[in-house]
Amino acid sequence: NEMGTDVADHVNDHSGRMDRAMRVVQEMLEDESTILFESNRQHLLQQAMEDGSSVVCSKCNGCVPNERWQQHQKYWCSANEQDEGSDFDMDE
């Protein structure tokens, strides 16, 4: 059934985005050059991702608060300079 295939594709895509986001967060947590690592506060990043208050930008891999996602996409994403005019997609 076509509807079932569409739903399955959506679920699989969401799952893939979640996996990518978790890999990016794990890399950030282990990055010894970050201020959070230096101050032993990596748990703050992990909590922000787990409670859903932040997302990972699929273009620049930055951790962005949900309420600032549109501003990030429009003004601050470092991928804007490299990828003018493309659609942005966030990973939850």
XYZ file of C-alpha atoms in Angstrom:
92
model
C 0.000 0.000 0.000
C 1.403 3.368 -1.055
C 0.400 5.160 2.146
C 2.228 2.557 4.224
C 5.366 3.026 2.111
C 5.218 6.813 2.563
C 4.873 6.444 6.318
C 7.730 3.931 6.456
C 9.952 6.247 4.395
C 9.161 9.159 6.710
C 9.922 7.105 9.825
C 13.174 5.827 8.335
C 14.213 9.357 7.322
C 13.433 10.678 10.802
C 15.400 7.814 12.309
C 18.363 8.601 10.030
C 18.264 12.270 11.014
C 18.173 11.325 14.686
C 21.154 9.015 14.214
C 23.117 11.802 12.465
C 22.213 14.274 15.197
C 23.299 11.895 17.936
C 26.631 11.249 16.165
C 27.269 14.998 15.889
C 26.419 15.517 19.561
C 28.682 12.631 20.582
C 31.528 14.195 18.582
C 30.891 17.532 20.311
C 30.858 15.869 23.720
C 34.245 14.273 23.062
C 35.840 17.364 21.492
C 38.493 18.483 23.974
C 38.793 21.899 22.308
C 35.307 23.068 23.348
C 34.599 25.349 26.266
C 32.101 22.839 27.633
C 34.748 20.114 27.684
C 37.360 22.388 29.243
C 34.947 23.366 32.023
C 33.657 19.791 32.436
C 30.102 20.789 31.439
C 29.476 18.512 28.470
C 26.313 17.323 30.216
C 24.654 20.664 29.321
C 24.866 19.883 25.614
C 23.643 16.352 26.138
C 20.668 17.574 28.195
C 19.745 20.168 25.551
C 19.595 17.473 22.895
C 17.781 14.914 25.042
C 15.040 17.279 26.215
C 14.381 18.511 22.668
C 15.128 22.160 23.406
C 17.885 22.133 20.761
C 18.414 20.640 17.333
C 21.448 19.881 15.172
C 21.654 21.848 11.933
C 22.096 19.377 9.090
C 24.067 21.962 7.103
C 26.727 23.115 9.589
C 26.327 20.506 12.371
C 25.784 23.269 14.913
C 23.646 22.794 18.006
C 20.839 25.367 17.782
C 18.058 26.190 20.270
C 14.655 25.343 18.784
C 13.318 28.858 19.313
C 16.229 30.305 17.291
C 16.182 27.795 14.436
C 14.741 30.190 11.829
C 17.219 32.941 12.691
C 20.084 30.451 12.539
C 18.954 29.245 9.146
C 18.545 32.752 7.778
C 21.442 34.671 9.344
C 24.028 32.624 11.219
C 24.511 29.214 9.614
C 28.064 28.988 8.311
C 26.802 26.845 5.421
C 24.892 29.841 4.007
C 28.033 31.169 2.354
C 28.792 27.798 0.781
C 25.259 26.805 -0.182
C 23.283 29.927 -1.132
C 19.652 29.335 -1.977
C 19.323 25.719 -0.848
C 16.630 24.456 1.493
C 17.608 23.848 5.082
C 16.588 20.807 7.048
C 17.019 20.381 10.756
C 17.776 17.159 12.520
C 15.887 16.682 15.751
